[in-house]
Amino acid sequence: MGAGIWWIVSSCIALAFGGYVAAWLAGIEHRFDGVLHGLIAWGISMLLVLYLLSSAIGGMHGGGFSALGSLTKAAGSGTSDAAKPMAEAAGISPDMLQQQAQVYLQPASPDPTTMSAQDAQKDVAANLVTVTKGGSDASAAKERIITVMAAQMHVSHDQAAKKFDDAQAKLQKARDQAVQDAKNAADASAAAASKGAFAAFGMLLLGAICAAIGGAIAVQRRVHVTTRSLR
């Protein structure tokens, strides 16, 4: 807060002084012309400030993205070079990976009562995708999950259905909460951006007023000095 106040005060003083100098050196004696000279000084200073900021920020972003690209490229190359020796050192060969993949892709036993725990998890996971997508197959997928749950947990069909519904309700609640949190965060960001835009507009307007006042004071001062010298 202190830094912000100091920046506002120092900017107003600098712009007022700039408008004063611009009007004084122009040698004019009309107050409106002094105001215009102050506004011109303010406009030039704002353009200069925006140019300097955009140049500095653009340079930092360009350098950052260039460094990030080089780092990503180097990391990808290093990972590719190191993957094969690491796999060989661990005793993993392409043939072993292919065999393991075939084991994972083997179809599970259709009978829930004879399924292993791993096969049951794969079956439930596959059907959960169908339930989430919805459509005509969702009800059949849900019934399959409940059947597997009842067989694996050794409970009745109704108890398994209740557990499934409770889990779905908790998941939906968590999903709704996440959506609401995201909406609240977006609203807060939009409000902060709006306040920042209004604050920036207020600062620009205040700077223009200070520069115009400085120009008007310079003209008034010149008129006063000229009148005294004539006397």
mmCIF file with all atom_site columns, C-alpha atoms in Angstrom:
data_model
loop_
_atom_site.group_PDB
_atom_site.id
_atom_site.type_symbol
_atom_site.label_atom_id
_atom_site.label_alt_id
_atom_site.label_comp_id
_atom_site.label_asym_id
_atom_site.label_entity_id
_atom_site.label_seq_id
_atom_site.pdbx_PDB_ins_code
_atom_site.Cartn_x
_atom_site.Cartn_y
_atom_site.Cartn_z
_atom_site.occupancy
_atom_site.B_iso_or_equiv
_atom_site.pdbx_formal_charge
_atom_site.auth_seq_id
_atom_site.auth_comp_id
_atom_site.auth_asym_id
_atom_site.auth_atom_id
_atom_site.pdbx_PDB_model_num
ATOM 1   C CA . MET A 1 1   ? 0.000   0.000   0.000   1.00 0.00 ? 1   MET A CA 1
ATOM 2   C CA . GLY A 1 2   ? 2.804   2.399   0.879   1.00 0.00 ? 2   GLY A CA 1
ATOM 3   C CA . ALA A 1 3   ? 4.621   1.676   -2.373  1.00 0.00 ? 3   ALA A CA 1
ATOM 4   C CA . GLY A 1 4   ? 1.398   2.240   -4.328  1.00 0.00 ? 4   GLY A CA 1
ATOM 5   C CA . ILE A 1 5   ? 0.737   5.571   -2.646  1.00 0.00 ? 5   ILE A CA 1
ATOM 6   C CA . TRP A 1 6   ? 4.327   6.681   -3.240  1.00 0.00 ? 6   TRP A CA 1
ATOM 7   C CA . TRP A 1 7   ? 4.079   5.700   -6.915  1.00 0.00 ? 7   TRP A CA 1
ATOM 8   C CA . ILE A 1 8   ? 0.839   7.685   -7.328  1.00 0.00 ? 8   ILE A CA 1
ATOM 9   C CA . VAL A 1 9   ? 2.204   10.786  -5.593  1.00 0.00 ? 9   VAL A CA 1
ATOM 10  C CA . SER A 1 10  ? 5.556   10.725  -7.397  1.00 0.00 ? 10  SER A CA 1
ATOM 11  C CA . SER A 1 11  ? 3.862   10.187  -10.772 1.00 0.00 ? 11  SER A CA 1
ATOM 12  C CA . CYS A 1 12  ? 1.501   13.103  -10.202 1.00 0.00 ? 12  CYS A CA 1
ATOM 13  C CA . ILE A 1 13  ? 4.375   15.379  -9.173  1.00 0.00 ? 13  ILE A CA 1
ATOM 14  C CA . ALA A 1 14  ? 6.469   14.321  -12.166 1.00 0.00 ? 14  ALA A CA 1
ATOM 15  C CA . LEU A 1 15  ? 3.611   14.810  -14.635 1.00 0.00 ? 15  LEU A CA 1
ATOM 16  C CA . ALA A 1 16  ? 2.688   18.182  -13.165 1.00 0.00 ? 16  ALA A CA 1
ATOM 17  C CA . PHE A 1 17  ? 6.308   19.317  -13.417 1.00 0.00 ? 17  PHE A CA 1
ATOM 18  C CA . GLY A 1 18  ? 6.534   17.986  -16.987 1.00 0.00 ? 18  GLY A CA 1
ATOM 19  C CA . GLY A 1 19  ? 3.412   19.876  -18.000 1.00 0.00 ? 19  GLY A CA 1
ATOM 20  C CA . TYR A 1 20  ? 4.751   23.011  -16.303 1.00 0.00 ? 20  TYR A CA 1
ATOM 21  C CA . VAL A 1 21  ? 8.085   22.815  -18.139 1.00 0.00 ? 21  VAL A CA 1
ATOM 22  C CA . ALA A 1 22  ? 6.430   22.086  -21.500 1.00 0.00 ? 22  ALA A CA 1
ATOM 23  C CA . ALA A 1 23  ? 4.107   25.093  -21.213 1.00 0.00 ? 23  ALA A CA 1
ATOM 24  C CA . TRP A 1 24  ? 6.823   27.377  -19.837 1.00 0.00 ? 24  TRP A CA 1
ATOM 25  C CA . LEU A 1 25  ? 9.332   26.593  -22.579 1.00 0.00 ? 25  LEU A CA 1
ATOM 26  C CA . ALA A 1 26  ? 6.626   27.064  -25.241 1.00 0.00 ? 26  ALA A CA 1
ATOM 27  C CA . GLY A 1 27  ? 6.399   30.731  -24.283 1.00 0.00 ? 27  GLY A CA 1
ATOM 28  C CA . ILE A 1 28  ? 2.617   30.849  -24.514 1.00 0.00 ? 28  ILE A CA 1
ATOM 29  C CA . GLU A 1 29  ? 0.299   33.148  -22.582 1.00 0.00 ? 29  GLU A CA 1
ATOM 30  C CA . HIS A 1 30  ? -3.076  31.450  -23.018 1.00 0.00 ? 30  HIS A CA 1
ATOM 31  C CA . ARG A 1 31  ? -4.142  29.107  -20.256 1.00 0.00 ? 31  ARG A CA 1
ATOM 32  C CA . PHE A 1 32  ? -5.944  26.700  -22.587 1.00 0.00 ? 32  PHE A CA 1
ATOM 33  C CA . ASP A 1 33  ? -2.769  26.340  -24.666 1.00 0.00 ? 33  ASP A CA 1
ATOM 34  C CA . GLY A 1 34  ? -0.894  25.585  -21.474 1.00 0.00 ? 34  GLY A CA 1
ATOM 35  C CA . VAL A 1 35  ? -3.384  22.852  -20.634 1.00 0.00 ? 35  VAL A CA 1
ATOM 36  C CA . LEU A 1 36  ? -2.907  21.364  -24.110 1.00 0.00 ? 36  LEU A CA 1
ATOM 37  C CA . HIS A 1 37  ? 0.878   21.404  -23.737 1.00 0.00 ? 37  HIS A CA 1
ATOM 38  C CA . GLY A 1 38  ? 0.534   19.630  -20.392 1.00 0.00 ? 38  GLY A CA 1
ATOM 39  C CA . LEU A 1 39  ? -1.695  16.967  -21.954 1.00 0.00 ? 39  LEU A CA 1
ATOM 40  C CA . ILE A 1 40  ? 0.766   16.464  -24.794 1.00 0.00 ? 40  ILE A CA 1
ATOM 41  C CA . ALA A 1 41  ? 3.590   16.007  -22.283 1.00 0.00 ? 41  ALA A CA 1
ATOM 42  C CA . TRP A 1 42  ? 1.426   13.484  -20.418 1.00 0.00 ? 42  TRP A CA 1
ATOM 43  C CA . GLY A 1 43  ? 0.616   11.562  -23.611 1.00 0.00 ? 43  GLY A CA 1
ATOM 44  C CA . ILE A 1 44  ? 4.262   11.361  -24.685 1.00 0.00 ? 44  ILE A CA 1
ATOM 45  C CA . SER A 1 45  ? 5.327   10.189  -21.230 1.00 0.00 ? 45  SER A CA 1
ATOM 46  C CA . MET A 1 46  ? 2.633   7.474   -21.192 1.00 0.00 ? 46  MET A CA 1
ATOM 47  C CA . LEU A 1 47  ? 3.680   6.240   -24.639 1.00 0.00 ? 47  LEU A CA 1
ATOM 48  C CA . LEU A 1 48  ? 7.292   6.138   -23.512 1.00 0.00 ? 48  LEU A CA 1
ATOM 49  C CA . VAL A 1 49  ? 6.424   4.247   -20.322 1.00 0.00 ? 49  VAL A CA 1
ATOM 50  C CA . LEU A 1 50  ? 4.287   1.711   -22.209 1.00 0.00 ? 50  LEU A CA 1
ATOM 51  C CA . TYR A 1 51  ? 7.061   1.185   -24.758 1.00 0.00 ? 51  TYR A CA 1
ATOM 52  C CA . LEU A 1 52  ? 9.663   0.592   -22.080 1.00 0.00 ? 52  LEU A CA 1
ATOM 53  C CA . LEU A 1 53  ? 7.404   -1.804  -20.163 1.00 0.00 ? 53  LEU A CA 1
ATOM 54  C CA . SER A 1 54  ? 6.389   -3.764  -23.241 1.00 0.00 ? 54  SER A CA 1
ATOM 55  C CA . SER A 1 55  ? 10.003  -4.010  -24.408 1.00 0.00 ? 55  SER A CA 1
ATOM 56  C CA . ALA A 1 56  ? 11.234  -5.252  -21.022 1.00 0.00 ? 56  ALA A CA 1
ATOM 57  C CA . ILE A 1 57  ? 8.346   -7.701  -20.568 1.00 0.00 ? 57  ILE A CA 1
ATOM 58  C CA . GLY A 1 58  ? 8.645   -8.953  -24.160 1.00 0.00 ? 58  GLY A CA 1
ATOM 59  C CA . GLY A 1 59  ? 12.368  -9.509  -23.709 1.00 0.00 ? 59  GLY A CA 1
ATOM 60  C CA . MET A 1 60  ? 11.852  -11.439 -20.484 1.00 0.00 ? 60  MET A CA 1
ATOM 61  C CA . HIS A 1 61  ? 9.096   -13.598 -22.019 1.00 0.00 ? 61  HIS A CA 1
ATOM 62  C CA . GLY A 1 62  ? 11.122  -14.250 -25.159 1.00 0.00 ? 62  GLY A CA 1
ATOM 63  C CA . GLY A 1 63  ? 14.173  -15.253 -23.168 1.00 0.00 ? 63  GLY A CA 1
ATOM 64  C CA . GLY A 1 64  ? 12.096  -17.404 -20.853 1.00 0.00 ? 64  GLY A CA 1
ATOM 65  C CA . PHE A 1 65  ? 10.369  -19.274 -23.686 1.00 0.00 ? 65  PHE A CA 1
ATOM 66  C CA . SER A 1 66  ? 13.662  -19.729 -25.517 1.00 0.00 ? 66  SER A CA 1
ATOM 67  C CA . ALA A 1 67  ? 15.285  -21.175 -22.400 1.00 0.00 ? 67  ALA A CA 1
ATOM 68  C CA . LEU A 1 68  ? 12.253  -23.394 -21.774 1.00 0.00 ? 68  LEU A CA 1
ATOM 69  C CA . GLY A 1 69  ? 12.363  -24.719 -25.334 1.00 0.00 ? 69  GLY A CA 1
ATOM 70  C CA . SER A 1 70  ? 16.073  -25.522 -25.071 1.00 0.00 ? 70  SER A CA 1
ATOM 71  C CA . LEU A 1 71  ? 15.581  -27.198 -21.715 1.00 0.00 ? 71  LEU A CA 1
ATOM 72  C CA . THR A 1 72  ? 12.669  -29.305 -23.004 1.00 0.00 ? 72  THR A CA 1
ATOM 73  C CA . LYS A 1 73  ? 14.633  -30.376 -26.048 1.00 0.00 ? 73  LYS A CA 1
ATOM 74  C CA . ALA A 1 74  ? 17.638  -31.312 -23.948 1.00 0.00 ? 74  ALA A CA 1
ATOM 75  C CA . ALA A 1 75  ? 15.472  -33.184 -21.451 1.00 0.00 ? 75  ALA A CA 1
ATOM 76  C CA . GLY A 1 76  ? 13.752  -35.146 -24.216 1.00 0.00 ? 76  GLY A CA 1
ATOM 77  C CA . SER A 1 77  ? 17.066  -36.075 -25.801 1.00 0.00 ? 77  SER A CA 1
ATOM 78  C CA . GLY A 1 78  ? 18.542  -37.093 -22.457 1.00 0.00 ? 78  GLY A CA 1
ATOM 79  C CA . THR A 1 79  ? 15.513  -39.210 -21.576 1.00 0.00 ? 79  THR A CA 1
ATOM 80  C CA . SER A 1 80  ? 15.620  -40.972 -24.924 1.00 0.00 ? 80  SER A CA 1
ATOM 81  C CA . ASP A 1 81  ? 19.317  -41.728 -24.571 1.00 0.00 ? 81  ASP A CA 1
ATOM 82  C CA . ALA A 1 82  ? 19.029  -42.908 -20.987 1.00 0.00 ? 82  ALA A CA 1
ATOM 83  C CA . ALA A 1 83  ? 15.893  -45.049 -21.350 1.00 0.00 ? 83  ALA A CA 1
ATOM 84  C CA . LYS A 1 84  ? 17.535  -48.014 -23.058 1.00 0.00 ? 84  LYS A CA 1
ATOM 85  C CA . PRO A 1 85  ? 20.481  -48.426 -20.623 1.00 0.00 ? 85  PRO A CA 1
ATOM 86  C CA . MET A 1 86  ? 18.140  -48.060 -17.640 1.00 0.00 ? 86  MET A CA 1
ATOM 87  C CA . ALA A 1 87  ? 15.804  -50.725 -18.994 1.00 0.00 ? 87  ALA A CA 1
ATOM 88  C CA . GLU A 1 88  ? 18.675  -53.104 -19.681 1.00 0.00 ? 88  GLU A CA 1
ATOM 89  C CA . ALA A 1 89  ? 20.134  -52.507 -16.228 1.00 0.00 ? 89  ALA A CA 1
ATOM 90  C CA . ALA A 1 90  ? 16.775  -53.327 -14.660 1.00 0.00 ? 90  ALA A CA 1
ATOM 91  C CA . GLY A 1 91  ? 16.524  -56.561 -16.602 1.00 0.00 ? 91  GLY A CA 1
ATOM 92  C CA . ILE A 1 92  ? 13.638  -55.388 -18.807 1.00 0.00 ? 92  ILE A CA 1
ATOM 93  C CA . SER A 1 93  ? 13.595  -56.329 -22.451 1.00 0.00 ? 93  SER A CA 1
ATOM 94  C CA . PRO A 1 94  ? 11.064  -55.524 -25.216 1.00 0.00 ? 94  PRO A CA 1
ATOM 95  C CA . ASP A 1 95  ? 9.954   -59.157 -25.217 1.00 0.00 ? 95  ASP A CA 1
ATOM 96  C CA . MET A 1 96  ? 9.198   -59.013 -21.502 1.00 0.00 ? 96  MET A CA 1
ATOM 97  C CA . LEU A 1 97  ? 7.177   -55.808 -21.953 1.00 0.00 ? 97  LEU A CA 1
ATOM 98  C CA . GLN A 1 98  ? 5.181   -57.396 -24.770 1.00 0.00 ? 98  GLN A CA 1
ATOM 99  C CA . GLN A 1 99  ? 4.393   -60.440 -22.644 1.00 0.00 ? 99  GLN A CA 1
ATOM 100 C CA . GLN A 1 100 ? 3.293   -58.208 -19.760 1.00 0.00 ? 100 GLN A CA 1
ATOM 101 C CA . ALA A 1 101 ? 1.024   -56.229 -22.094 1.00 0.00 ? 101 ALA A CA 1
ATOM 102 C CA . GLN A 1 102 ? -0.582  -59.436 -23.306 1.00 0.00 ? 102 GLN A CA 1
ATOM 103 C CA . VAL A 1 103 ? -1.306  -60.409 -19.713 1.00 0.00 ? 103 VAL A CA 1
ATOM 104 C CA . TYR A 1 104 ? -3.003  -57.049 -19.108 1.00 0.00 ? 104 TYR A CA 1
ATOM 105 C CA . LEU A 1 105 ? -5.079  -57.367 -22.268 1.00 0.00 ? 105 LEU A CA 1
ATOM 106 C CA . GLN A 1 106 ? -6.363  -60.840 -21.539 1.00 0.00 ? 106 GLN A CA 1
ATOM 107 C CA . PRO A 1 107 ? -10.169 -60.819 -21.134 1.00 0.00 ? 107 PRO A CA 1
ATOM 108 C CA . ALA A 1 108 ? -11.420 -61.176 -17.566 1.00 0.00 ? 108 ALA A CA 1
ATOM 109 C CA . SER A 1 109 ? -13.522 -64.100 -16.482 1.00 0.00 ? 109 SER A CA 1
ATOM 110 C CA . PRO A 1 110 ? -17.202 -63.344 -17.238 1.00 0.00 ? 110 PRO A CA 1
ATOM 111 C CA . ASP A 1 111 ? -18.290 -64.942 -13.972 1.00 0.00 ? 111 ASP A CA 1
ATOM 112 C CA . PRO A 1 112 ? -17.911 -62.412 -11.122 1.00 0.00 ? 112 PRO A CA 1
ATOM 113 C CA . THR A 1 113 ? -17.722 -65.168 -8.523  1.00 0.00 ? 113 THR A CA 1
ATOM 114 C CA . THR A 1 114 ? -14.570 -66.667 -10.092 1.00 0.00 ? 114 THR A CA 1
ATOM 115 C CA . MET A 1 115 ? -12.815 -63.391 -10.852 1.00 0.00 ? 115 MET A CA 1
ATOM 116 C CA . SER A 1 116 ? -9.569  -62.451 -9.216  1.00 0.00 ? 116 SER A CA 1
ATOM 117 C CA . ALA A 1 117 ? -9.379  -59.103 -7.462  1.00 0.00 ? 117 ALA A CA 1
ATOM 118 C CA . GLN A 1 118 ? -7.282  -57.688 -10.306 1.00 0.00 ? 118 GLN A CA 1
ATOM 119 C CA . ASP A 1 119 ? -9.713  -58.885 -12.972 1.00 0.00 ? 119 ASP A CA 1
ATOM 120 C CA . ALA A 1 120 ? -12.626 -57.465 -10.991 1.00 0.00 ? 120 ALA A CA 1
ATOM 121 C CA . GLN A 1 121 ? -10.939 -54.064 -10.787 1.00 0.00 ? 121 GLN A CA 1
ATOM 122 C CA . LYS A 1 122 ? -10.307 -54.062 -14.541 1.00 0.00 ? 122 LYS A CA 1
ATOM 123 C CA . ASP A 1 123 ? -13.928 -55.031 -15.217 1.00 0.00 ? 123 ASP A CA 1
ATOM 124 C CA . VAL A 1 124 ? -15.301 -52.314 -12.926 1.00 0.00 ? 124 VAL A CA 1
ATOM 125 C CA . ALA A 1 125 ? -12.960 -49.698 -14.401 1.00 0.00 ? 125 ALA A CA 1
ATOM 126 C CA . ALA A 1 126 ? -14.000 -50.558 -17.959 1.00 0.00 ? 126 ALA A CA 1
ATOM 127 C CA . ASN A 1 127 ? -17.701 -50.381 -17.115 1.00 0.00 ? 127 ASN A CA 1
ATOM 128 C CA . LEU A 1 128 ? -17.291 -47.147 -15.145 1.00 0.00 ? 128 LEU A CA 1
ATOM 129 C CA . VAL A 1 129 ? -16.191 -45.475 -18.373 1.00 0.00 ? 129 VAL A CA 1
ATOM 130 C CA . THR A 1 130 ? -19.435 -46.619 -20.013 1.00 0.00 ? 130 THR A CA 1
ATOM 131 C CA . VAL A 1 131 ? -21.512 -45.412 -17.060 1.00 0.00 ? 131 VAL A CA 1
ATOM 132 C CA . THR A 1 132 ? -19.803 -42.024 -17.143 1.00 0.00 ? 132 THR A CA 1
ATOM 133 C CA . LYS A 1 133 ? -20.407 -41.600 -20.868 1.00 0.00 ? 133 LYS A CA 1
ATOM 134 C CA . GLY A 1 134 ? -24.091 -42.433 -20.471 1.00 0.00 ? 134 GLY A CA 1
ATOM 135 C CA . GLY A 1 135 ? -26.253 -43.692 -23.302 1.00 0.00 ? 135 GLY A CA 1
ATOM 136 C CA . SER A 1 136 ? -28.075 -46.940 -23.909 1.00 0.00 ? 136 SER A CA 1
ATOM 137 C CA . ASP A 1 137 ? -25.282 -49.117 -22.500 1.00 0.00 ? 137 ASP A CA 1
ATOM 138 C CA . ALA A 1 138 ? -24.970 -47.212 -19.206 1.00 0.00 ? 138 ALA A CA 1
ATOM 139 C CA . SER A 1 139 ? -27.675 -49.175 -17.353 1.00 0.00 ? 139 SER A CA 1
ATOM 140 C CA . ALA A 1 140 ? -26.180 -52.519 -18.373 1.00 0.00 ? 140 ALA A CA 1
ATOM 141 C CA . ALA A 1 141 ? -22.695 -51.352 -17.346 1.00 0.00 ? 141 ALA A CA 1
ATOM 142 C CA . LYS A 1 142 ? -24.034 -50.198 -13.980 1.00 0.00 ? 142 LYS A CA 1
ATOM 143 C CA . GLU A 1 143 ? -25.720 -53.549 -13.391 1.00 0.00 ? 143 GLU A CA 1
ATOM 144 C CA . ARG A 1 144 ? -22.481 -55.335 -14.275 1.00 0.00 ? 144 ARG A CA 1
ATOM 145 C CA . ILE A 1 145 ? -20.528 -53.240 -11.754 1.00 0.00 ? 145 ILE A CA 1
ATOM 146 C CA . ILE A 1 146 ? -23.076 -53.949 -9.018  1.00 0.00 ? 146 ILE A CA 1
ATOM 147 C CA . THR A 1 147 ? -22.941 -57.662 -9.781  1.00 0.00 ? 147 THR A CA 1
ATOM 148 C CA . VAL A 1 148 ? -19.140 -57.686 -9.578  1.00 0.00 ? 148 VAL A CA 1
ATOM 149 C CA . MET A 1 149 ? -19.231 -55.683 -6.339  1.00 0.00 ? 149 MET A CA 1
ATOM 150 C CA . ALA A 1 150 ? -21.725 -58.090 -4.754  1.00 0.00 ? 150 ALA A CA 1
ATOM 151 C CA . ALA A 1 151 ? -19.619 -61.114 -5.694  1.00 0.00 ? 151 ALA A CA 1
ATOM 152 C CA . GLN A 1 152 ? -16.303 -59.618 -4.612  1.00 0.00 ? 152 GLN A CA 1
ATOM 153 C CA . MET A 1 153 ? -17.571 -58.044 -1.359  1.00 0.00 ? 153 MET A CA 1
ATOM 154 C CA . HIS A 1 154 ? -19.810 -61.023 -0.495  1.00 0.00 ? 154 HIS A CA 1
ATOM 155 C CA . VAL A 1 155 ? -22.896 -58.865 0.007   1.00 0.00 ? 155 VAL A CA 1
ATOM 156 C CA . SER A 1 156 ? -26.373 -58.923 -1.445  1.00 0.00 ? 156 SER A CA 1
ATOM 157 C CA . HIS A 1 157 ? -27.258 -57.258 -4.718  1.00 0.00 ? 157 HIS A CA 1
ATOM 158 C CA . ASP A 1 158 ? -29.242 -54.545 -2.939  1.00 0.00 ? 158 ASP A CA 1
ATOM 159 C CA . GLN A 1 159 ? -26.360 -53.750 -0.583  1.00 0.00 ? 159 GLN A CA 1
ATOM 160 C CA . ALA A 1 160 ? -23.937 -53.535 -3.498  1.00 0.00 ? 160 ALA A CA 1
ATOM 161 C CA . ALA A 1 161 ? -26.357 -51.271 -5.361  1.00 0.00 ? 161 ALA A CA 1
ATOM 162 C CA . LYS A 1 162 ? -26.613 -49.005 -2.317  1.00 0.00 ? 162 LYS A CA 1
ATOM 163 C CA . LYS A 1 163 ? -22.824 -48.824 -2.008  1.00 0.00 ? 163 LYS A CA 1
ATOM 164 C CA . PHE A 1 164 ? -22.551 -47.975 -5.686  1.00 0.00 ? 164 PHE A CA 1
ATOM 165 C CA . ASP A 1 165 ? -25.195 -45.242 -5.434  1.00 0.00 ? 165 ASP A CA 1
ATOM 166 C CA . ASP A 1 166 ? -23.493 -43.787 -2.344  1.00 0.00 ? 166 ASP A CA 1
ATOM 167 C CA . ALA A 1 167 ? -20.143 -43.733 -4.125  1.00 0.00 ? 167 ALA A CA 1
ATOM 168 C CA . GLN A 1 168 ? -21.704 -42.086 -7.175  1.00 0.00 ? 168 GLN A CA 1
ATOM 169 C CA . ALA A 1 169 ? -23.388 -39.480 -4.977  1.00 0.00 ? 169 ALA A CA 1
ATOM 170 C CA . LYS A 1 170 ? -20.090 -38.636 -3.269  1.00 0.00 ? 170 LYS A CA 1
ATOM 171 C CA . LEU A 1 171 ? -18.363 -38.414 -6.635  1.00 0.00 ? 171 LEU A CA 1
ATOM 172 C CA . GLN A 1 172 ? -21.067 -36.154 -8.022  1.00 0.00 ? 172 GLN A CA 1
ATOM 173 C CA . LYS A 1 173 ? -20.897 -33.961 -4.931  1.00 0.00 ? 173 LYS A CA 1
ATOM 174 C CA . ALA A 1 174 ? -17.134 -33.650 -5.255  1.00 0.00 ? 174 ALA A CA 1
ATOM 175 C CA . ARG A 1 175 ? -17.507 -32.861 -8.955  1.00 0.00 ? 175 ARG A CA 1
ATOM 176 C CA . ASP A 1 176 ? -20.139 -30.191 -8.296  1.00 0.00 ? 176 ASP A CA 1
ATOM 177 C CA . GLN A 1 177 ? -17.960 -28.686 -5.574  1.00 0.00 ? 177 GLN A CA 1
ATOM 178 C CA . ALA A 1 178 ? -14.994 -28.564 -7.954  1.00 0.00 ? 178 ALA A CA 1
ATOM 179 C CA . VAL A 1 179 ? -17.133 -26.838 -10.594 1.00 0.00 ? 179 VAL A CA 1
ATOM 180 C CA . GLN A 1 180 ? -18.384 -24.323 -8.018  1.00 0.00 ? 180 GLN A CA 1
ATOM 181 C CA . ASP A 1 181 ? -14.858 -23.656 -6.772  1.00 0.00 ? 181 ASP A CA 1
ATOM 182 C CA . ALA A 1 182 ? -13.694 -23.061 -10.325 1.00 0.00 ? 182 ALA A CA 1
ATOM 183 C CA . LYS A 1 183 ? -16.623 -20.688 -10.929 1.00 0.00 ? 183 LYS A CA 1
ATOM 184 C CA . ASN A 1 184 ? -15.866 -18.787 -7.723  1.00 0.00 ? 184 ASN A CA 1
ATOM 185 C CA . ALA A 1 185 ? -12.209 -18.502 -8.694  1.00 0.00 ? 185 ALA A CA 1
ATOM 186 C CA . ALA A 1 186 ? -13.166 -17.238 -12.159 1.00 0.00 ? 186 ALA A CA 1
ATOM 187 C CA . ASP A 1 187 ? -15.558 -14.683 -10.656 1.00 0.00 ? 187 ASP A CA 1
ATOM 188 C CA . ALA A 1 188 ? -12.884 -13.496 -8.230  1.00 0.00 ? 188 ALA A CA 1
ATOM 189 C CA . SER A 1 189 ? -10.360 -13.166 -11.065 1.00 0.00 ? 189 SER A CA 1
ATOM 190 C CA . ALA A 1 190 ? -12.844 -11.236 -13.186 1.00 0.00 ? 190 ALA A CA 1
ATOM 191 C CA . ALA A 1 191 ? -13.628 -8.909  -10.280 1.00 0.00 ? 191 ALA A CA 1
ATOM 192 C CA . ALA A 1 192 ? -9.934  -8.322  -9.610  1.00 0.00 ? 192 ALA A CA 1
ATOM 193 C CA . ALA A 1 193 ? -9.307  -7.628  -13.311 1.00 0.00 ? 193 ALA A CA 1
ATOM 194 C CA . SER A 1 194 ? -12.222 -5.192  -13.384 1.00 0.00 ? 194 SER A CA 1
ATOM 195 C CA . LYS A 1 195 ? -10.940 -3.351  -10.330 1.00 0.00 ? 195 LYS A CA 1
ATOM 196 C CA . GLY A 1 196 ? -7.460  -3.245  -11.819 1.00 0.00 ? 196 GLY A CA 1
ATOM 197 C CA . ALA A 1 197 ? -8.803  -1.803  -15.079 1.00 0.00 ? 197 ALA A CA 1
ATOM 198 C CA . PHE A 1 198 ? -10.750 0.897   -13.222 1.00 0.00 ? 198 PHE A CA 1
ATOM 199 C CA . ALA A 1 199 ? -7.696  1.688   -11.094 1.00 0.00 ? 199 ALA A CA 1
ATOM 200 C CA . ALA A 1 200 ? -5.511  2.013   -14.188 1.00 0.00 ? 200 ALA A CA 1
ATOM 201 C CA . PHE A 1 201 ? -8.073  4.291   -15.823 1.00 0.00 ? 201 PHE A CA 1
ATOM 202 C CA . GLY A 1 202 ? -8.213  6.407   -12.675 1.00 0.00 ? 202 GLY A CA 1
ATOM 203 C CA . MET A 1 203 ? -4.422  6.682   -12.613 1.00 0.00 ? 203 MET A CA 1
ATOM 204 C CA . LEU A 1 204 ? -4.291  7.756   -16.244 1.00 0.00 ? 204 LEU A CA 1
ATOM 205 C CA . LEU A 1 205 ? -7.017  10.330  -15.691 1.00 0.00 ? 205 LEU A CA 1
ATOM 206 C CA . LEU A 1 206 ? -5.319  11.669  -12.560 1.00 0.00 ? 206 LEU A CA 1
ATOM 207 C CA . GLY A 1 207 ? -2.001  11.934  -14.404 1.00 0.00 ? 207 GLY A CA 1
ATOM 208 C CA . ALA A 1 208 ? -3.626  13.861  -17.256 1.00 0.00 ? 208 ALA A CA 1
ATOM 209 C CA . ILE A 1 209 ? -5.258  16.258  -14.805 1.00 0.00 ? 209 ILE A CA 1
ATOM 210 C CA . CYS A 1 210 ? -1.964  16.870  -12.996 1.00 0.00 ? 210 CYS A CA 1
ATOM 211 C CA . ALA A 1 211 ? -0.124  17.529  -16.269 1.00 0.00 ? 211 ALA A CA 1
ATOM 212 C CA . ALA A 1 212 ? -2.872  19.910  -17.425 1.00 0.00 ? 212 ALA A CA 1
ATOM 213 C CA . ILE A 1 213 ? -2.771  21.778  -14.113 1.00 0.00 ? 213 ILE A CA 1
ATOM 214 C CA . GLY A 1 214 ? 1.012   22.066  -14.390 1.00 0.00 ? 214 GLY A CA 1
ATOM 215 C CA . GLY A 1 215 ? 0.672   23.588  -17.861 1.00 0.00 ? 215 GLY A CA 1
ATOM 216 C CA . ALA A 1 216 ? -1.989  26.028  -16.686 1.00 0.00 ? 216 ALA A CA 1
ATOM 217 C CA . ILE A 1 217 ? 0.142   27.100  -13.708 1.00 0.00 ? 217 ILE A CA 1
ATOM 218 C CA . ALA A 1 218 ? 3.107   27.712  -16.026 1.00 0.00 ? 218 ALA A CA 1
ATOM 219 C CA . VAL A 1 219 ? 1.020   30.037  -18.222 1.00 0.00 ? 219 VAL A CA 1
ATOM 220 C CA . GLN A 1 220 ? -0.338  31.858  -15.196 1.00 0.00 ? 220 GLN A CA 1
ATOM 221 C CA . ARG A 1 221 ? 3.179   32.239  -13.828 1.00 0.00 ? 221 ARG A CA 1
ATOM 222 C CA . ARG A 1 222 ? 4.479   33.564  -17.183 1.00 0.00 ? 222 ARG A CA 1
ATOM 223 C CA . VAL A 1 223 ? 1.650   36.091  -17.381 1.00 0.00 ? 223 VAL A CA 1
ATOM 224 C CA . HIS A 1 224 ? 2.429   37.235  -13.841 1.00 0.00 ? 224 HIS A CA 1
ATOM 225 C CA . VAL A 1 225 ? 6.171   37.572  -14.589 1.00 0.00 ? 225 VAL A CA 1
ATOM 226 C CA . THR A 1 226 ? 5.473   39.412  -17.855 1.00 0.00 ? 226 THR A CA 1
ATOM 227 C CA . THR A 1 227 ? 3.103   41.833  -16.106 1.00 0.00 ? 227 THR A CA 1
ATOM 228 C CA . ARG A 1 228 ? 5.656   42.618  -13.396 1.00 0.00 ? 228 ARG A CA 1
ATOM 229 C CA . SER A 1 229 ? 8.418   43.176  -15.932 1.00 0.00 ? 229 SER A CA 1
ATOM 230 C CA . LEU A 1 230 ? 6.252   45.619  -17.884 1.00 0.00 ? 230 LEU A CA 1
ATOM 231 C CA . ARG A 1 231 ? 5.580   47.608  -14.762 1.00 0.00 ? 231 ARG A CA 1
#
